[in-house]
Coordinates of C-alpha atoms and ligand atoms in Angstrom, one line a residue:
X657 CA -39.0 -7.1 -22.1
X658 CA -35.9 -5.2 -23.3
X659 CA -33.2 -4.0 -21.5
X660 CA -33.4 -1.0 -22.5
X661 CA -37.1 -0.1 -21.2
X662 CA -35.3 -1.2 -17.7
X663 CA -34.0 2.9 -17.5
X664 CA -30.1 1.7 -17.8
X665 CA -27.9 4.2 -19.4
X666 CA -26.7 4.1 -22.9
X667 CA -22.9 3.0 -21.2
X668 CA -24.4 0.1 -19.8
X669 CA -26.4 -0.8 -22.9
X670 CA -23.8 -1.0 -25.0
X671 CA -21.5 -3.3 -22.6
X672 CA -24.7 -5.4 -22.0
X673 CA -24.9 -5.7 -26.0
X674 CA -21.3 -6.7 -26.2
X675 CA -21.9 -9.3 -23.5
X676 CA -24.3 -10.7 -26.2
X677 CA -27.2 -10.6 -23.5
X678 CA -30.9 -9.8 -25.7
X679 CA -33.3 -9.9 -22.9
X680 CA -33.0 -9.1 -19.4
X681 CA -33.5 -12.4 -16.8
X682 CA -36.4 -12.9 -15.2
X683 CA -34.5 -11.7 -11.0
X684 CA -32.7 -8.9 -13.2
X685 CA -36.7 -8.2 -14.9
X686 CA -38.0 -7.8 -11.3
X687 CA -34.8 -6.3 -8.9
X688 CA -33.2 -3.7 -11.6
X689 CA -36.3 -1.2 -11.1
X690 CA -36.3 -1.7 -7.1
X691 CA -32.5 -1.3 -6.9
X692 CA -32.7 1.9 -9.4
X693 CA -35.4 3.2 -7.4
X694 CA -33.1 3.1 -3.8
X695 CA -34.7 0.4 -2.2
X696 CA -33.7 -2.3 0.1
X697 CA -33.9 -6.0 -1.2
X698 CA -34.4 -9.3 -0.3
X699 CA -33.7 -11.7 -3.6
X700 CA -33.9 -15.1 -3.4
X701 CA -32.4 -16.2 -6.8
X702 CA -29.5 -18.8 -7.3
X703 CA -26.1 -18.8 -9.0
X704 CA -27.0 -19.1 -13.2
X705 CA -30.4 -17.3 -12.4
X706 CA -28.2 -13.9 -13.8
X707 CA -28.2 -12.5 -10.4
X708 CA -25.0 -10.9 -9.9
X709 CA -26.0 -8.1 -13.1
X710 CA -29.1 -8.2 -12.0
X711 CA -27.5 -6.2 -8.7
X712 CA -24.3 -5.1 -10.9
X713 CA -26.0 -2.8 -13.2
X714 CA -28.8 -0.6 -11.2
X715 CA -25.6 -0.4 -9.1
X716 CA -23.3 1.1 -11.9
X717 CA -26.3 3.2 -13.2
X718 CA -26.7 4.6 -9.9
X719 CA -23.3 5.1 -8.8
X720 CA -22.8 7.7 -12.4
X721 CA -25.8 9.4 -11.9
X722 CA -25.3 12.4 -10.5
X723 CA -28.7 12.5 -8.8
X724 CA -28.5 9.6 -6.7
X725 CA -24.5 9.7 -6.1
X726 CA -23.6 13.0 -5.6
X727 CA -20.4 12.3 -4.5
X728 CA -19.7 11.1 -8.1
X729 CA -17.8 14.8 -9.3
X730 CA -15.6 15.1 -6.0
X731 CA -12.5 12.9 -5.7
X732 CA -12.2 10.5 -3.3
X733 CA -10.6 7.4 -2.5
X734 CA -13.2 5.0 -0.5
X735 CA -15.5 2.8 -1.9
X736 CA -18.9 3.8 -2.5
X737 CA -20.2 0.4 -2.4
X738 CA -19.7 -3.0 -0.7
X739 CA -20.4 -6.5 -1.8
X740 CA -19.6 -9.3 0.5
X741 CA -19.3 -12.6 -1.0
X742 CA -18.4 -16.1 0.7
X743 CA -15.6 -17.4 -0.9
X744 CA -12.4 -15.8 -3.3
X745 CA -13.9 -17.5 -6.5
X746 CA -17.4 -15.8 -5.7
X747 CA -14.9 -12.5 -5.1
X748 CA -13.2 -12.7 -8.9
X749 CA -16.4 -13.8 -10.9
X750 CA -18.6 -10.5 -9.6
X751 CA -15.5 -8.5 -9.8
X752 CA -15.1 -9.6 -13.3
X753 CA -18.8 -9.0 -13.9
X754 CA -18.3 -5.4 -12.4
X755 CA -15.6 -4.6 -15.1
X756 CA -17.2 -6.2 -17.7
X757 CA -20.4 -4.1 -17.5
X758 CA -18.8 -1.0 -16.0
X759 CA -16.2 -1.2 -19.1
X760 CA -17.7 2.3 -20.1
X761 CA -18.5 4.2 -17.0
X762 CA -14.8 4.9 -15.9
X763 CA -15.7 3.5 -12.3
X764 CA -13.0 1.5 -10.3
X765 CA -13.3 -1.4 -8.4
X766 CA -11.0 -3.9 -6.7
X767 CA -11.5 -7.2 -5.0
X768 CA -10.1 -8.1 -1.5
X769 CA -9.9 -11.9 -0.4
X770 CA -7.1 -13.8 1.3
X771 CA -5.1 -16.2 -0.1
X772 CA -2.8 -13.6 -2.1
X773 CA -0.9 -10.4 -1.0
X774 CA -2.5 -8.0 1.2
X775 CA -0.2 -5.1 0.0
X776 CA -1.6 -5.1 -3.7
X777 CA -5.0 -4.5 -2.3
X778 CA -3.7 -1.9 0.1
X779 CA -2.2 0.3 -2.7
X780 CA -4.8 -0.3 -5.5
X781 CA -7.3 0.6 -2.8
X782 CA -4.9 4.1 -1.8
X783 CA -5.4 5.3 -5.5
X784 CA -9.1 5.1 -4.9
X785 CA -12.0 2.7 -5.5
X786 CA -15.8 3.3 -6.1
X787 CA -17.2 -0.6 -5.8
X788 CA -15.4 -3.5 -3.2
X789 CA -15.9 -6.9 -3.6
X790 CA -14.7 -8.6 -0.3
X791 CA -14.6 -11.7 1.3
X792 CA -15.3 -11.1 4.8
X793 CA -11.8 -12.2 6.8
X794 CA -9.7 -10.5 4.2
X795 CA -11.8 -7.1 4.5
X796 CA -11.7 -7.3 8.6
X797 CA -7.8 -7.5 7.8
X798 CA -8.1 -4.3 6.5
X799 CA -10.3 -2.6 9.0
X800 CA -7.8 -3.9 11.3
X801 CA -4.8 -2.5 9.5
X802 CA -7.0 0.4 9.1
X803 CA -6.2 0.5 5.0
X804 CA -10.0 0.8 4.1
X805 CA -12.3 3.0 4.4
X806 CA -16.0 2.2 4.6
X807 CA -17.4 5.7 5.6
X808 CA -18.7 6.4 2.2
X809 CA -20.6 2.9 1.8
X810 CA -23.8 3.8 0.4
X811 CA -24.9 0.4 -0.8
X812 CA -24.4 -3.0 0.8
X813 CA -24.6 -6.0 -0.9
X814 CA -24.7 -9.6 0.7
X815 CA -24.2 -12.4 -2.4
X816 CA -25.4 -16.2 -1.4
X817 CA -26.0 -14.9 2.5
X818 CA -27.2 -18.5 2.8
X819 CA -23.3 -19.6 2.2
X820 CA -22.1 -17.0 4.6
X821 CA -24.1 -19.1 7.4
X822 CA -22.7 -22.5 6.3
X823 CA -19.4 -21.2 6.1
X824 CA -19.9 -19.4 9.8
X825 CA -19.3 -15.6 8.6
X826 CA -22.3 -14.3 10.0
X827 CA -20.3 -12.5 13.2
X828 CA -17.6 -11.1 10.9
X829 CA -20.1 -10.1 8.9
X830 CA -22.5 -8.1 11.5
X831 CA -19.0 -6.8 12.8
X832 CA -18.5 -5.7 9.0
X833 CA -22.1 -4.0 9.1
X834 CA -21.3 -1.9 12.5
X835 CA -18.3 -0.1 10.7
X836 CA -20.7 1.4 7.3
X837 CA -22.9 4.5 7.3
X838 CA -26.4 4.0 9.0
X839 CA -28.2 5.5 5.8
X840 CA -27.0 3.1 3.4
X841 CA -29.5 0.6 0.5
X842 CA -29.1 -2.8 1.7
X843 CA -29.2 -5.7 -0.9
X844 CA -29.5 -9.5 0.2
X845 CA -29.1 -12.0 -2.5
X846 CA -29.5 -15.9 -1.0
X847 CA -30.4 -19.5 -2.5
X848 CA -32.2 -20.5 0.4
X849 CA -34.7 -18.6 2.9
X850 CA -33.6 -20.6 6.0
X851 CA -34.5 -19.0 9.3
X852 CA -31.4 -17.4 10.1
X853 CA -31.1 -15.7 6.9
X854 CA -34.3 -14.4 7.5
X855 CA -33.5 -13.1 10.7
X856 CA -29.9 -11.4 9.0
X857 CA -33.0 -9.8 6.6
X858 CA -34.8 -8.9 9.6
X859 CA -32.3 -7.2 10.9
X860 CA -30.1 -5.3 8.3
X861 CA -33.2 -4.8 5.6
X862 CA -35.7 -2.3 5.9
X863 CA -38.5 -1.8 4.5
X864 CA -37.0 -4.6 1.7
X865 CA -38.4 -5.1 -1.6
X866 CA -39.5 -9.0 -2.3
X867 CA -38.0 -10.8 -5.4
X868 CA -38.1 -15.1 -5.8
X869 CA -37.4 -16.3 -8.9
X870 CA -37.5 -20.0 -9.6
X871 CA -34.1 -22.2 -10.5
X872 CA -32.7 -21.6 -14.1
X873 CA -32.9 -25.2 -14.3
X874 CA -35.0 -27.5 -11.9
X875 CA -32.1 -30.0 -11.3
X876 CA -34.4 -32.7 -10.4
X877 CA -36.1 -33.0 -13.5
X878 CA -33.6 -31.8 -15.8
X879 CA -30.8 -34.0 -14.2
X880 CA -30.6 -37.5 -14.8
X881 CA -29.2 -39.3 -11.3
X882 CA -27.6 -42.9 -10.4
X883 CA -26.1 -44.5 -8.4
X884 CA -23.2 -47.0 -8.7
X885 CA -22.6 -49.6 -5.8
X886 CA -19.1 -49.9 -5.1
X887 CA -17.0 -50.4 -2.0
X888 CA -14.8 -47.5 -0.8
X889 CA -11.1 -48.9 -1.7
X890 CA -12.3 -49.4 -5.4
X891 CA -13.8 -46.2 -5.9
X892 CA -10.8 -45.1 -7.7
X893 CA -10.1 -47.5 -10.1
X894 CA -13.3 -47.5 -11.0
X895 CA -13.3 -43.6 -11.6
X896 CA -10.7 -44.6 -13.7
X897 CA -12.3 -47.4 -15.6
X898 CA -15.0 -44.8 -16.2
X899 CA -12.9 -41.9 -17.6
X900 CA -10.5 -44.4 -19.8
X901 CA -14.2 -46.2 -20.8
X902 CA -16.2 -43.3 -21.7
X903 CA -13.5 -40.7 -22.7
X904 CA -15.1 -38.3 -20.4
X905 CA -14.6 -34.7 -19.8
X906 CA -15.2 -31.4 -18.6
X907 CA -16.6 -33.6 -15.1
X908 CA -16.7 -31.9 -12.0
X909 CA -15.8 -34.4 -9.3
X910 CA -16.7 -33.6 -5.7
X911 CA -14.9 -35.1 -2.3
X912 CA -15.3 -34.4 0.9
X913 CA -12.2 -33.6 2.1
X914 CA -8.8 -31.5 0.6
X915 CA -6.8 -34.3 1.7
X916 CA -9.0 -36.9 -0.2
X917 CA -9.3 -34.4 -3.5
X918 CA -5.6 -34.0 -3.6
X919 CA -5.0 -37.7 -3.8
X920 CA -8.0 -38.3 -6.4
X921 CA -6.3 -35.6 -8.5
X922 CA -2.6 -37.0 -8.4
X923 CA -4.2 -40.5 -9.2
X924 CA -6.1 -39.5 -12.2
X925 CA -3.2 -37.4 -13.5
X926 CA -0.9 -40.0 -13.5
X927 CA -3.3 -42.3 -15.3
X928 CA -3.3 -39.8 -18.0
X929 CA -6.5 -37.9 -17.2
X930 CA -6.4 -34.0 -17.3
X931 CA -6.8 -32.8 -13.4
X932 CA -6.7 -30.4 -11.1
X933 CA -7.6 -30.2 -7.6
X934 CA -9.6 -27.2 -6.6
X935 CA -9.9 -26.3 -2.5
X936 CA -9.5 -24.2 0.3
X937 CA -5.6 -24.9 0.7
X938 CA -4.7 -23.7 -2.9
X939 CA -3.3 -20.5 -3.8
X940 CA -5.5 -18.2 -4.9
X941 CA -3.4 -18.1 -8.4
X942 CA -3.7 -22.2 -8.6
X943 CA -7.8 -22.1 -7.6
X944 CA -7.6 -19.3 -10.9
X945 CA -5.8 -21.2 -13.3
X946 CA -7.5 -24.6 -12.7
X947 CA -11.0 -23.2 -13.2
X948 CA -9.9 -21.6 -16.4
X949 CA -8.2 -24.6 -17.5
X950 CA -11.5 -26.4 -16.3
X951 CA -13.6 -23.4 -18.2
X952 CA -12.0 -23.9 -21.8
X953 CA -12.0 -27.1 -21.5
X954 CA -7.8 -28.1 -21.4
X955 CA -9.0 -30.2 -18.1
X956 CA -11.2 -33.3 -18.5
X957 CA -11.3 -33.1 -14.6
X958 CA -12.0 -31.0 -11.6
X959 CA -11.7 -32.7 -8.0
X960 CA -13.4 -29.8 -5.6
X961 CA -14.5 -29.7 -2.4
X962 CA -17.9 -28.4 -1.8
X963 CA -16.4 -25.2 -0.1
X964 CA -14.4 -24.2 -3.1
X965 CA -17.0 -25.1 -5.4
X966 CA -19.7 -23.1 -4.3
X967 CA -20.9 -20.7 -6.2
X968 CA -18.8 -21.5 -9.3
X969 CA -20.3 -19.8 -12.7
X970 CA -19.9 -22.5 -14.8
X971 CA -22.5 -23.3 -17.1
X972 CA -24.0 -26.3 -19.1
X973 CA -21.9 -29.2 -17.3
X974 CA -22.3 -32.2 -18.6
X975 CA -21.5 -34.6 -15.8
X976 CA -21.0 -34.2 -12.0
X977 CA -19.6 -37.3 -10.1
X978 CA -19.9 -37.6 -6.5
X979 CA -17.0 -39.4 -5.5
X980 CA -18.1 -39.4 -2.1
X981 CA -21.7 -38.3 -1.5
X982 CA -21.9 -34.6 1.1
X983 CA -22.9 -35.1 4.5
X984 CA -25.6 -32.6 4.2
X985 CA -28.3 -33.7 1.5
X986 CA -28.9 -29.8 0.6
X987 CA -25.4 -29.7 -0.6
X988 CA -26.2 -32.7 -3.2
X989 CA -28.5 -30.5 -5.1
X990 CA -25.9 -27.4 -4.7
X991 CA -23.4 -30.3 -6.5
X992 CA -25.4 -31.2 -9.3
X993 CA -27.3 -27.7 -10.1
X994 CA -23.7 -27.1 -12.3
X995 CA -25.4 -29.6 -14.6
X996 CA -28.6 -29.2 -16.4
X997 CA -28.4 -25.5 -16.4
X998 CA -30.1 -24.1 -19.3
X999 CA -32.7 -26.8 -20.7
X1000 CA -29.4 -29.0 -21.1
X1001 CA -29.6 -32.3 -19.7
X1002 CA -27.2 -33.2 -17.5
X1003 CA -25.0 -36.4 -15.4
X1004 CA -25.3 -36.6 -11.6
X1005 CA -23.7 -40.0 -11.1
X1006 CA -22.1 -41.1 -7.4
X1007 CA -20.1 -43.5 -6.5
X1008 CA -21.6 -45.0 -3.0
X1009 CA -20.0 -47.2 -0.3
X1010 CA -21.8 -49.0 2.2
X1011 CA -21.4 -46.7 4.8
X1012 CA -22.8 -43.8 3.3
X1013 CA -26.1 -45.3 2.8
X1014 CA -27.5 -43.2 5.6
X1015 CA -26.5 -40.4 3.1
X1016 CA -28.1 -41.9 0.3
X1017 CA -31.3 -42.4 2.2
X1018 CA -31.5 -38.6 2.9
X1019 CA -30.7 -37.3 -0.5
X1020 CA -33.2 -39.5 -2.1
X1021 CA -35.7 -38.2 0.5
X1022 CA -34.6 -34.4 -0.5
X1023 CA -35.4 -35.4 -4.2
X1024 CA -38.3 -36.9 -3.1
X1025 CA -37.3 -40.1 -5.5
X1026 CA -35.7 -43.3 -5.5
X1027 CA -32.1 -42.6 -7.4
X1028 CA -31.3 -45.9 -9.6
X1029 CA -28.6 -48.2 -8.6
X1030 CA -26.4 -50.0 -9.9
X1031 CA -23.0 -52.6 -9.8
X1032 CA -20.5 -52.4 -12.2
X1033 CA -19.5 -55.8 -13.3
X1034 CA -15.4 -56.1 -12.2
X1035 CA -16.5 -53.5 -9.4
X1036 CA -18.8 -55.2 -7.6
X1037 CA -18.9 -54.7 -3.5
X1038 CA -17.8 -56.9 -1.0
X1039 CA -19.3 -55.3 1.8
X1040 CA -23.0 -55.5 2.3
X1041 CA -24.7 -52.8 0.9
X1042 CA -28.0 -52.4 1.7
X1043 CA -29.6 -48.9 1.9
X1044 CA -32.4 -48.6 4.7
X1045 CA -35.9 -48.0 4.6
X1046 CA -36.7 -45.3 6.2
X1047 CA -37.8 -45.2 9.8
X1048 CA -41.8 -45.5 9.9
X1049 CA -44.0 -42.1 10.8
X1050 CA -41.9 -40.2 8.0
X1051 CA -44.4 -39.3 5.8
X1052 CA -42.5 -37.0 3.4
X1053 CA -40.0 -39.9 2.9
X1054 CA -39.9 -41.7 -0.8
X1055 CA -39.5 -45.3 -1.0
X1056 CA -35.8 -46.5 -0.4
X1057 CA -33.8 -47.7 -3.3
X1058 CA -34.1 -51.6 -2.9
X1059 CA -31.4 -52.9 -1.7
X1060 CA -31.0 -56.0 -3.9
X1061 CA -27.5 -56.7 -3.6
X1062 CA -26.6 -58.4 -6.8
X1063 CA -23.2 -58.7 -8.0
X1064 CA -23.7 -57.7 -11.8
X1065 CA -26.5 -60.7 -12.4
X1066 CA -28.4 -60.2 -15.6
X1067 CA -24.7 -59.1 -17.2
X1068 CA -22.9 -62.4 -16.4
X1069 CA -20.4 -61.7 -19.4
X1070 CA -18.8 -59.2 -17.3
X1071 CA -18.8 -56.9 -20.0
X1072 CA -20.2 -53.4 -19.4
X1073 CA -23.6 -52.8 -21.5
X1074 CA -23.6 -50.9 -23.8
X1075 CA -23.7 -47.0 -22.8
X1076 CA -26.5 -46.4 -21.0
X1077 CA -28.0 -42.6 -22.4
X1078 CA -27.0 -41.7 -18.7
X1079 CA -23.7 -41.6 -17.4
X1080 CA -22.1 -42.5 -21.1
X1081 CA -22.2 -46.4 -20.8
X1082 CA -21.5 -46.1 -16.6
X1083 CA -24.5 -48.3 -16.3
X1084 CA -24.0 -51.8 -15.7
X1085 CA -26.6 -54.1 -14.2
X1086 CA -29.7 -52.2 -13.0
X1087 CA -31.0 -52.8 -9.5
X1088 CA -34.6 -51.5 -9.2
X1089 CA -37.3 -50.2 -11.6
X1090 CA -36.9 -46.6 -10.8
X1091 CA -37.3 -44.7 -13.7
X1092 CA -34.9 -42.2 -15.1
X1093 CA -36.0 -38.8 -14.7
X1094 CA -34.7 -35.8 -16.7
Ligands
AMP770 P1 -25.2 -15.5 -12.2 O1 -26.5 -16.0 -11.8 O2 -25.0 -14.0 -11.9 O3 -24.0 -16.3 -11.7 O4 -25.1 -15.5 -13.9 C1 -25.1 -16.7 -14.6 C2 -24.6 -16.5 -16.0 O5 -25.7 -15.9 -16.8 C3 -23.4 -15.7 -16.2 O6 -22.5 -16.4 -17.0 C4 -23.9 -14.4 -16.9 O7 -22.9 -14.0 -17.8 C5 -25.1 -14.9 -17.6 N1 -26.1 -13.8 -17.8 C6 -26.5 -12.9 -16.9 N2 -27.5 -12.1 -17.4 C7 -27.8 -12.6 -18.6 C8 -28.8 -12.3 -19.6 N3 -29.6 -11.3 -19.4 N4 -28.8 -13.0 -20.7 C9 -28.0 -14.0 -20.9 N5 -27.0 -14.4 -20.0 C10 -26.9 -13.7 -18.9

């Protein structure tokens, strides 16, 4: 299929063709004619399935069509449409995707998230905006300070619902919902159909359209995983040993918390390693630069929190390290779908103490597959580190990584082995049979 038997205008076309895109995605394939048509929706697609032009474009095409926006010749100042994302990245990638396909329809459009000035907003918004991107606090700000307007809403877009719940938006959000037109077209775009964004569905949709597509990439099979043993106080130096062994670059390092990525960061600078640290307590303007810098390659790393990371366009990855593995398995699989993405293959290595074994356990059972382990020689634990089975009369559960808690036997020299296709040479002395999946 061919864009241009999707019904888009010639405007869009043309910025679609400069974009360099040849064929339409399979979500934009199957939501473009619903959206077109005025319908609700209910899209469960991911970030990298194309979803955001898949609800960018109809939008565009609709909004400078006369027929179904026949506001379009008056003047007016308040948005015509809403999209709500989660987090301020999430807020500056669709805007820039609204531009970027917009570029010839001579529609405005602003983002509003905290973090930076409310008063820019409030004046770019005064000379008159057709499209909002807003993160939910920042926009209640407004209604608050009474400096939007959101009578003239006629479509309402919530990107990765899903990530509104874990973030705990949901009230903002219905409070959001109360203030726009009744008659409005309601679009829902999630990763995940967990109950309650089903019930959100239920109860802002109606008479929704249906679209699933599948992952662009499958990160289990496409993503290569292992695990490295190590105890909690050596984790560093042996991210270090890793980076200075394997010239890395371009990894995305996850932590759990902003104190813990700040430090990671400042350590890995000073031993020479291109960093930045991307979470919640940057400015807006820092969080920008560093995943540019990250983008075009100037950093070899990115510390992030799973917060600010979410929903981060970046594509083809090579290599995500878990520096400390999520609390939540789901959010192991949010980690390491950056890598992988397109057919590539990609890196998911962590580095695992003994007390996140519990962790460990869980993930593995998500997968549904043992992850290979393994001690680096020079790194090897002190503290016993042995991962559990898991408890009996859970069916669905894979058998545990064995918990054979060799120090670097079978590579007595000490010396790593040689590199390992995996994590560039990261693998040391192997501790169960598990194959490697891709
Ligand atoms: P998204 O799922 O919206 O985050 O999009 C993921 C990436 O796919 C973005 O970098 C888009 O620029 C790109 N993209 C979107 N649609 C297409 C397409 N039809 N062909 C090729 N790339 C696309």
């Amino acid at each position: 299929m061919q864009f241009s038997e999707l019904g888009l205008s010639a405007e869009l076309l043309r910025a679609i063709g400069e974009q360099g895109y040849t064929t339409p995605t399979p979500v934009q394939q199957q939501a473009i004619p619903h959206i077109l048509a005025g319908r609700d929706l209910e899209a469960l697609a991911q970030t990298g399935t194309g979803k955001t032009a898949a609800f960018v474009l109809p939008i565009l095409q609709r909004l400078t069509n006369p027929l179904t926006s026949p506001l379009q010749k008056v003047t007016h100042t308040a948005p015509r449409v809403l999209v709500l994302v989660p987090t301020r990245e999430l807020a500056a990638q669709v805007l820039e995707s609204v531009r970027l396909y917009g570029a010839h329809t001579g529609l405005r459009s602003l983002a509003v998230f905290g973090g930076v000035g409310i008063n820019p907003q409030i004046q770019t918004m005064r000379r008159g905006i057709d499209i909002l991107v807003a993160t939910p606090g920042r926009l209640l700000d407004h209604l608050g300070q009474r400096t939007v307007d959101l009578s003239k809403v006629q479509t309402l877009v919530l990107d990765e619902a899903d990530r509104m719940f874990d973030m705990g938006f949901i009230r903002d959000i219905r409070r959001i919902i109360e203030r726009l037109p009744r008659e409005r077209q309601n679009l829902m775009f999630s990763a995940t159909f967990a109950a309650e964004v089903r019930e959100l569905a239920h109860t802002v949709l109606k008479n929704p359209a249906m679209v699933e597509v599948a992952r662009r990439n499958a990160p289990a099979e496409l993503v290569s995983h292992s695990v490295i043993k190590v105890d909690q106080d050596k984790k560093r130096d042996l991210l270090l040993h890793l980076f200075a062994a394997h010239g890395w670059h371009q990894v995305l390092v996850f932590c759990r918390t902003k104190h813990g990525s700040d430090a990671l960061a400042k350590k890995l600078e000073q031993a020479g390693v291109r960093t930045a640290a991307l979470h919640g307590n940057k400015s807006q303007n820092a969080r920008t630069r560093a995943l540019a810098d990250f983008k075009s390659g100037k950093l070899a790393a990115l510390v992030a929190t799973d917060i600010a990371a979410r929903g981060l366009d970046i594509d083809s990855l090579p290599r995500v390290v878990n520096f400390e593995l999520p609390n939540v398995p789901e959010d192991y699989i949010h980690r390491i779908g950056r890598t992988g993405r397109a057919g590539a293959s990609g890196e998911a290595l962590s580095l695992v103490s003994s007390d996140e074994r519990i962790q460990l356990r869980d993930i593995e059972r998500l997968l549904k597959r043992e992850i290979e382990t393994s001690i680096m020689p020079g790194f090897e634990p002190q503290h016993t580190h042995s991962v559990p089975r898991p408890a009996a009369g859970r069916p669905s559960a894979p058998k545990p990584a064995q918990a054979r808690a060799r120090t670097g036997a079978g590579n007595r020299s000490g010396a790593p082995r040689p590199a390992h296709s995996g994590t560039g040479g990261a693998k040391p002395a192997s501790h169960h049979s598990g194959q490697r999946h891709r």
